[in-house]
Amino acid sequence: MAERDVYYRRAKEEGWRARSAFKLLEIDANFSVLQGVQRAVDLCAAPGSWSQVLSRVIYERSEKKDDIRLIAVDLNEMAPLPGVIQLQGDICSTTTAQQIITHFEGQKSDIVVCDGAPDVTGLHDLDTMMQSQLLTAAILITTFVLREGGNFVAKIFKGGDTSLIVAQLELFFSYVRIHKPPSSRAASQEAFVVCKGFKLPADYVPTMDVDADPETLTPTTRKLLPFLVNGDLSGFDPVDTETIAI
């Protein structure tokens, strides 16, 4: 039986909503991204398998269960999950970021995860570009809601812009790796960025305005936003491929 059927069967047996749950479990096993987490945000959460992982793992490990706050964000409604607050909203909206912080009672998240992906067309370059745009949107809202020192995990599609993605993330995180979990199908172009040690650059002000006049932006903001707008790769140096362990 194919490997994907093994994970599909395990997901059914263990009560996960999708086989993708194992991807986050494996990432945590390798990188300890959920260690000490009390507040978490799952972007593009439907159907909810990563929110399930957050709920099970964080509640199981925490000694202060009353302090746990887990928020699942998606444009679409999904079936309720124990201990998870569902927020229907657009991850490209500042309002959504403000709602998340309100649910955290003014605090910020320990981790942001995003397993979202656009509808796949089968055209590799187009799919990669669309996924990169989704990832950039996830990074933008993360700069609003993630605490200093926090973690970030998100899906990417491997392609020619991988070095750019790493360079963007290294603006905000002290540790950035690309990882392909064993439960990710070998034939799939997906991988995951695993980022730790979040810190806002001194000249960066969180924004969702990708159409802003570049002349009004700080140097860090100009490095982050142009790719989302028009694919401009200027300003980035090549990334050492030894740091990209796919």
mmCIF file of C-alpha atoms in Angstrom:
data_model
loop_
_atom_site.group_PDB
_atom_site.id
_atom_site.type_symbol
_atom_site.label_atom_id
_atom_site.label_comp_id
_atom_site.label_asym_id
_atom_site.label_seq_id
_atom_site.Cartn_x
_atom_site.Cartn_y
_atom_site.Cartn_z
ATOM 1 C CA MET A 1 0.000 0.000 0.000
ATOM 2 C CA ALA A 2 1.266 3.481 -0.848
ATOM 3 C CA GLU A 3 2.745 5.563 1.972
ATOM 4 C CA ARG A 4 0.006 8.163 1.651
ATOM 5 C CA ASP A 5 -2.562 5.461 2.420
ATOM 6 C CA VAL A 6 -0.706 4.587 5.625
ATOM 7 C CA TYR A 7 -0.989 8.160 6.888
ATOM 8 C CA TYR A 8 -4.577 8.441 5.673
ATOM 9 C CA ARG A 9 -5.499 5.282 7.600
ATOM 10 C CA ARG A 10 -3.635 6.450 10.700
ATOM 11 C CA ALA A 11 -5.453 9.779 10.576
ATOM 12 C CA LYS A 12 -8.791 7.977 10.521
ATOM 13 C CA GLU A 13 -7.793 5.631 13.324
ATOM 14 C CA GLU A 14 -6.450 8.412 15.568
ATOM 15 C CA GLY A 15 -9.287 10.860 14.915
ATOM 16 C CA TRP A 16 -7.406 13.497 12.927
ATOM 17 C CA ARG A 17 -9.393 15.511 10.408
ATOM 18 C CA ALA A 18 -6.695 15.141 7.757
ATOM 19 C CA ARG A 19 -3.386 13.338 7.259
ATOM 20 C CA SER A 20 -1.665 16.739 7.337
ATOM 21 C CA ALA A 21 -1.805 16.551 11.154
ATOM 22 C CA PHE A 22 1.247 14.297 11.044
ATOM 23 C CA LYS A 23 3.269 16.999 9.275
ATOM 24 C CA LEU A 24 2.984 19.389 12.215
ATOM 25 C CA LEU A 25 3.556 16.569 14.704
ATOM 26 C CA GLU A 26 6.743 15.600 12.876
ATOM 27 C CA ILE A 27 7.917 19.221 12.652
ATOM 28 C CA ASP A 28 7.424 19.598 16.408
ATOM 29 C CA ALA A 29 9.268 16.336 17.056
ATOM 30 C CA ASN A 30 12.254 17.631 15.066
ATOM 31 C CA PHE A 31 12.261 21.322 16.020
ATOM 32 C CA SER A 32 10.270 21.575 19.328
ATOM 33 C CA VAL A 33 8.220 24.477 17.957
ATOM 34 C CA LEU A 34 5.368 23.822 20.407
ATOM 35 C CA GLN A 35 7.544 23.643 23.517
ATOM 36 C CA GLY A 36 6.203 26.011 26.169
ATOM 37 C CA VAL A 37 3.434 27.371 23.923
ATOM 38 C CA GLN A 38 0.316 28.762 25.631
ATOM 39 C CA ARG A 39 -1.056 30.977 22.834
ATOM 40 C CA ALA A 40 -1.178 29.848 19.215
ATOM 41 C CA VAL A 41 -2.660 31.001 15.909
ATOM 42 C CA ASP A 42 -3.517 28.670 13.028
ATOM 43 C CA LEU A 43 -3.925 30.620 9.771
ATOM 44 C CA CYS A 44 -5.948 29.187 6.860
ATOM 45 C CA ALA A 45 -6.998 26.568 9.386
ATOM 46 C CA ALA A 46 -9.780 24.601 7.633
ATOM 47 C CA PRO A 47 -10.446 21.702 7.852
ATOM 48 C CA GLY A 48 -8.707 21.966 11.214
ATOM 49 C CA SER A 49 -6.123 19.194 11.492
ATOM 50 C CA TRP A 50 -3.331 21.570 12.574
ATOM 51 C CA SER A 51 -5.677 23.193 15.095
ATOM 52 C CA GLN A 52 -6.337 19.689 16.415
ATOM 53 C CA VAL A 53 -2.601 19.149 16.883
ATOM 54 C CA LEU A 54 -2.243 22.476 18.671
ATOM 55 C CA SER A 55 -5.144 21.630 20.974
ATOM 56 C CA ARG A 56 -4.048 18.106 21.844
ATOM 57 C CA VAL A 57 -0.340 18.822 22.262
ATOM 58 C CA ILE A 58 -0.562 22.156 24.073
ATOM 59 C CA TYR A 59 -3.291 21.104 26.521
ATOM 60 C CA GLU A 60 -1.465 17.847 27.224
ATOM 61 C CA ARG A 61 1.831 19.578 27.990
ATOM 62 C CA SER A 62 0.646 22.686 29.802
ATOM 63 C CA GLU A 63 0.391 22.950 33.565
ATOM 64 C CA LYS A 64 -1.675 26.157 33.245
ATOM 65 C CA LYS A 65 -4.556 25.037 31.070
ATOM 66 C CA ASP A 66 -6.697 28.053 31.978
ATOM 67 C CA ASP A 67 -4.120 30.320 30.329
ATOM 68 C CA ILE A 68 -4.201 28.547 26.963
ATOM 69 C CA ARG A 69 -5.625 30.483 24.016
ATOM 70 C CA LEU A 70 -5.781 28.839 20.588
ATOM 71 C CA ILE A 71 -7.215 30.685 17.586
ATOM 72 C CA ALA A 72 -8.057 29.171 14.202
ATOM 73 C CA VAL A 73 -8.468 31.695 11.373
ATOM 74 C CA ASP A 74 -10.118 30.936 8.048
ATOM 75 C CA LEU A 75 -12.466 32.612 5.598
ATOM 76 C CA ASN A 76 -14.690 29.549 5.863
ATOM 77 C CA GLU A 77 -16.438 28.159 8.904
ATOM 78 C CA MET A 78 -15.278 24.754 10.118
ATOM 79 C CA ALA A 79 -16.592 22.218 12.605
ATOM 80 C CA PRO A 80 -15.905 23.219 16.246
ATOM 81 C CA LEU A 81 -12.848 21.936 18.083
ATOM 82 C CA PRO A 82 -12.451 21.669 21.873
ATOM 83 C CA GLY A 83 -10.437 24.553 23.279
ATOM 84 C CA VAL A 84 -10.083 26.355 19.933
ATOM 85 C CA ILE A 85 -11.571 29.784 19.189
ATOM 86 C CA GLN A 86 -12.670 30.062 15.579
ATOM 87 C CA LEU A 87 -12.312 33.371 13.814
ATOM 88 C CA GLN A 88 -13.747 33.844 10.332
ATOM 89 C CA GLY A 89 -11.521 36.446 8.739
ATOM 90 C CA ASP A 90 -9.085 37.405 6.013
ATOM 91 C CA ILE A 91 -5.403 37.006 6.924
ATOM 92 C CA CYS A 92 -4.685 40.029 4.714
ATOM 93 C CA SER A 93 -6.761 42.261 6.994
ATOM 94 C CA THR A 94 -5.462 44.400 9.852
ATOM 95 C CA THR A 95 -8.866 43.922 11.485
ATOM 96 C CA THR A 96 -8.212 40.184 11.724
ATOM 97 C CA ALA A 97 -4.870 40.834 13.427
ATOM 98 C CA GLN A 98 -6.557 43.156 15.927
ATOM 99 C CA GLN A 99 -9.256 40.539 16.644
ATOM 100 C CA ILE A 100 -6.592 37.923 17.348
ATOM 101 C CA ILE A 101 -4.822 40.170 19.864
ATOM 102 C CA THR A 102 -8.182 40.993 21.480
ATOM 103 C CA HIS A 103 -8.843 37.269 22.015
ATOM 104 C CA PHE A 104 -5.395 37.053 23.615
ATOM 105 C CA GLU A 105 -6.427 39.850 25.994
ATOM 106 C CA GLY A 106 -3.792 42.203 24.644
ATOM 107 C CA GLN A 107 -0.986 39.660 24.600
ATOM 108 C CA LYS A 108 0.617 38.131 21.515
ATOM 109 C CA SER A 109 0.986 34.589 20.246
ATOM 110 C CA ASP A 110 3.825 32.186 21.047
ATOM 111 C CA ILE A 111 3.532 30.587 17.610
ATOM 112 C CA VAL A 112 1.813 31.153 14.269
ATOM 113 C CA VAL A 113 1.291 28.225 11.890
ATOM 114 C CA CYS A 114 -0.094 28.166 8.361
ATOM 115 C CA ASP A 115 -0.761 25.036 6.306
ATOM 116 C CA GLY A 116 -2.818 26.968 3.759
ATOM 117 C CA ALA A 117 -2.393 26.566 0.015
ATOM 118 C CA PRO A 118 -4.143 27.975 -3.062
ATOM 119 C CA ASP A 119 -6.081 25.742 -5.420
ATOM 120 C CA VAL A 120 -3.384 23.892 -7.355
ATOM 121 C CA THR A 121 -3.458 24.453 -11.127
ATOM 122 C CA GLY A 122 -0.784 21.914 -12.032
ATOM 123 C CA LEU A 123 1.359 24.708 -13.510
ATOM 124 C CA HIS A 124 4.421 24.618 -11.272
ATOM 125 C CA ASP A 125 5.560 28.232 -11.708
ATOM 126 C CA LEU A 126 2.055 29.620 -11.186
ATOM 127 C CA ASP A 127 1.375 27.407 -8.171
ATOM 128 C CA THR A 128 4.714 28.377 -6.617
ATOM 129 C CA MET A 129 4.047 32.088 -7.135
ATOM 130 C CA MET A 130 0.544 31.857 -5.622
ATOM 131 C CA GLN A 131 1.847 29.921 -2.619
ATOM 132 C CA SER A 132 4.614 32.496 -2.121
ATOM 133 C CA GLN A 133 2.031 35.272 -2.104
ATOM 134 C CA LEU A 134 -0.021 33.397 0.493
ATOM 135 C CA LEU A 135 3.112 32.917 2.585
ATOM 136 C CA THR A 136 3.956 36.620 2.384
ATOM 137 C CA ALA A 137 0.434 37.449 3.582
ATOM 138 C CA ALA A 138 0.975 35.052 6.497
ATOM 139 C CA ILE A 139 4.288 36.756 7.326
ATOM 140 C CA LEU A 140 2.654 40.188 7.264
ATOM 141 C CA ILE A 141 -0.085 39.283 9.757
ATOM 142 C CA THR A 142 2.454 37.392 11.870
ATOM 143 C CA THR A 143 4.422 40.624 12.388
ATOM 144 C CA PHE A 144 1.311 41.988 14.119
ATOM 145 C CA VAL A 145 0.436 39.037 16.352
ATOM 146 C CA LEU A 146 3.631 37.112 17.222
ATOM 147 C CA ARG A 147 5.559 37.878 20.394
ATOM 148 C CA GLU A 148 9.301 38.484 20.426
ATOM 149 C CA GLY A 149 11.101 35.147 20.474
ATOM 150 C CA GLY A 150 8.086 33.326 19.021
ATOM 151 C CA ASN A 151 7.963 30.645 16.325
ATOM 152 C CA PHE A 152 6.463 30.443 12.837
ATOM 153 C CA VAL A 153 5.746 27.404 10.637
ATOM 154 C CA ALA A 154 4.240 27.596 7.159
ATOM 155 C CA LYS A 155 3.878 25.629 3.953
ATOM 156 C CA ILE A 156 5.891 26.586 0.889
ATOM 157 C CA PHE A 157 6.213 25.152 -2.605
ATOM 158 C CA LYS A 158 9.812 24.468 -3.570
ATOM 159 C CA GLY A 159 10.901 26.569 -6.524
ATOM 160 C CA GLY A 160 13.191 29.244 -7.847
ATOM 161 C CA ASP A 161 12.135 31.750 -5.170
ATOM 162 C CA THR A 162 13.130 29.578 -2.195
ATOM 163 C CA SER A 163 16.207 31.706 -1.513
ATOM 164 C CA LEU A 164 14.047 34.828 -1.524
ATOM 165 C CA ILE A 165 11.609 33.287 0.956
ATOM 166 C CA VAL A 166 14.465 32.391 3.313
ATOM 167 C CA ALA A 167 15.924 35.891 2.955
ATOM 168 C CA GLN A 168 12.539 37.458 3.773
ATOM 169 C CA LEU A 169 12.151 35.310 6.870
ATOM 170 C CA GLU A 170 15.700 35.972 8.054
ATOM 171 C CA LEU A 171 14.691 39.627 8.369
ATOM 172 C CA PHE A 172 12.493 38.561 11.297
ATOM 173 C CA PHE A 173 13.811 35.257 12.683
ATOM 174 C CA SER A 174 17.186 34.208 14.061
ATOM 175 C CA TYR A 175 16.647 30.605 12.912
ATOM 176 C CA VAL A 176 15.154 29.608 9.538
ATOM 177 C CA ARG A 177 15.114 26.110 8.045
ATOM 178 C CA ILE A 178 13.186 24.395 5.272
ATOM 179 C CA HIS A 179 11.993 20.903 6.125
ATOM 180 C CA LYS A 180 10.028 18.199 4.323
ATOM 181 C CA PRO A 181 8.363 15.846 6.842
ATOM 182 C CA PRO A 182 8.212 12.117 6.038
ATOM 183 C CA SER A 183 4.396 12.316 5.899
ATOM 184 C CA SER A 184 4.603 14.803 3.017
ATOM 185 C CA ARG A 185 4.223 12.883 -0.224
ATOM 186 C CA ALA A 186 7.547 12.448 -1.995
ATOM 187 C CA ALA A 187 6.028 13.567 -5.292
ATOM 188 C CA SER A 188 4.629 16.749 -3.758
ATOM 189 C CA GLN A 189 6.464 20.038 -4.221
ATOM 190 C CA GLU A 190 5.490 21.151 -0.708
ATOM 191 C CA ALA A 191 7.893 21.732 2.149
ATOM 192 C CA PHE A 192 7.677 23.819 5.332
ATOM 193 C CA VAL A 193 9.581 26.808 6.649
ATOM 194 C CA VAL A 194 10.421 26.424 10.329
ATOM 195 C CA CYS A 195 11.338 29.720 11.987
ATOM 196 C CA LYS A 196 12.306 30.486 15.579
ATOM 197 C CA GLY A 197 13.390 33.555 17.502
ATOM 198 C CA PHE A 198 11.091 36.269 16.131
ATOM 199 C CA LYS A 199 12.215 39.887 16.453
ATOM 200 C CA LEU A 200 10.912 42.937 14.618
ATOM 201 C CA PRO A 201 13.700 44.924 12.919
ATOM 202 C CA ALA A 202 14.105 48.373 14.446
ATOM 203 C CA ASP A 203 12.978 50.099 11.238
ATOM 204 C CA TYR A 204 9.975 47.868 10.510
ATOM 205 C CA VAL A 205 6.409 48.928 11.257
ATOM 206 C CA PRO A 206 3.839 46.127 10.704
ATOM 207 C CA THR A 207 1.642 46.871 7.699
ATOM 208 C CA MET A 208 -0.795 45.140 5.352
ATOM 209 C CA ASP A 209 -0.568 47.874 2.712
ATOM 210 C CA VAL A 210 1.192 46.090 -0.145
ATOM 211 C CA ASP A 211 0.313 48.951 -2.504
ATOM 212 C CA ALA A 212 2.156 51.594 -0.496
ATOM 213 C CA ASP A 213 4.518 53.964 -2.311
ATOM 214 C CA PRO A 214 7.998 52.359 -2.003
ATOM 215 C CA GLU A 215 9.471 55.786 -1.324
ATOM 216 C CA THR A 216 7.491 55.961 1.932
ATOM 217 C CA LEU A 217 8.663 52.555 3.202
ATOM 218 C CA THR A 218 11.571 51.708 5.482
ATOM 219 C CA PRO A 219 14.423 49.576 4.042
ATOM 220 C CA THR A 220 13.180 46.400 5.739
ATOM 221 C CA THR A 221 9.607 46.940 4.537
ATOM 222 C CA ARG A 222 10.839 47.503 0.988
ATOM 223 C CA LYS A 223 12.595 44.128 1.112
ATOM 224 C CA LEU A 224 9.479 42.300 2.305
ATOM 225 C CA LEU A 225 6.699 43.844 0.206
ATOM 226 C CA PRO A 226 7.925 44.141 -3.413
ATOM 227 C CA PHE A 227 7.834 40.393 -4.059
ATOM 228 C CA LEU A 228 4.149 40.286 -3.209
ATOM 229 C CA VAL A 229 3.442 43.233 -5.496
ATOM 230 C CA ASN A 230 5.487 42.532 -8.595
ATOM 231 C CA GLY A 231 8.069 39.824 -8.025
ATOM 232 C CA ASP A 232 10.985 42.212 -7.558
ATOM 233 C CA LEU A 233 13.970 40.252 -6.265
ATOM 234 C CA SER A 234 16.292 43.233 -5.842
ATOM 235 C CA GLY A 235 17.970 43.813 -2.520
ATOM 236 C CA PHE A 236 18.538 40.154 -1.622
ATOM 237 C CA ASP A 237 21.814 38.280 -1.618
ATOM 238 C CA PRO A 238 21.916 34.579 -2.555
ATOM 239 C CA VAL A 239 21.249 32.277 0.383
ATOM 240 C CA ASP A 240 23.799 29.646 1.359
ATOM 241 C CA THR A 241 22.201 26.396 0.201
ATOM 242 C CA GLU A 242 23.699 24.541 3.180
ATOM 243 C CA THR A 243 21.057 26.234 5.352
ATOM 244 C CA ILE A 244 18.254 24.798 3.205
ATOM 245 C CA ALA A 245 17.864 21.182 4.266
ATOM 246 C CA ILE A 246 14.924 19.858 2.247
#
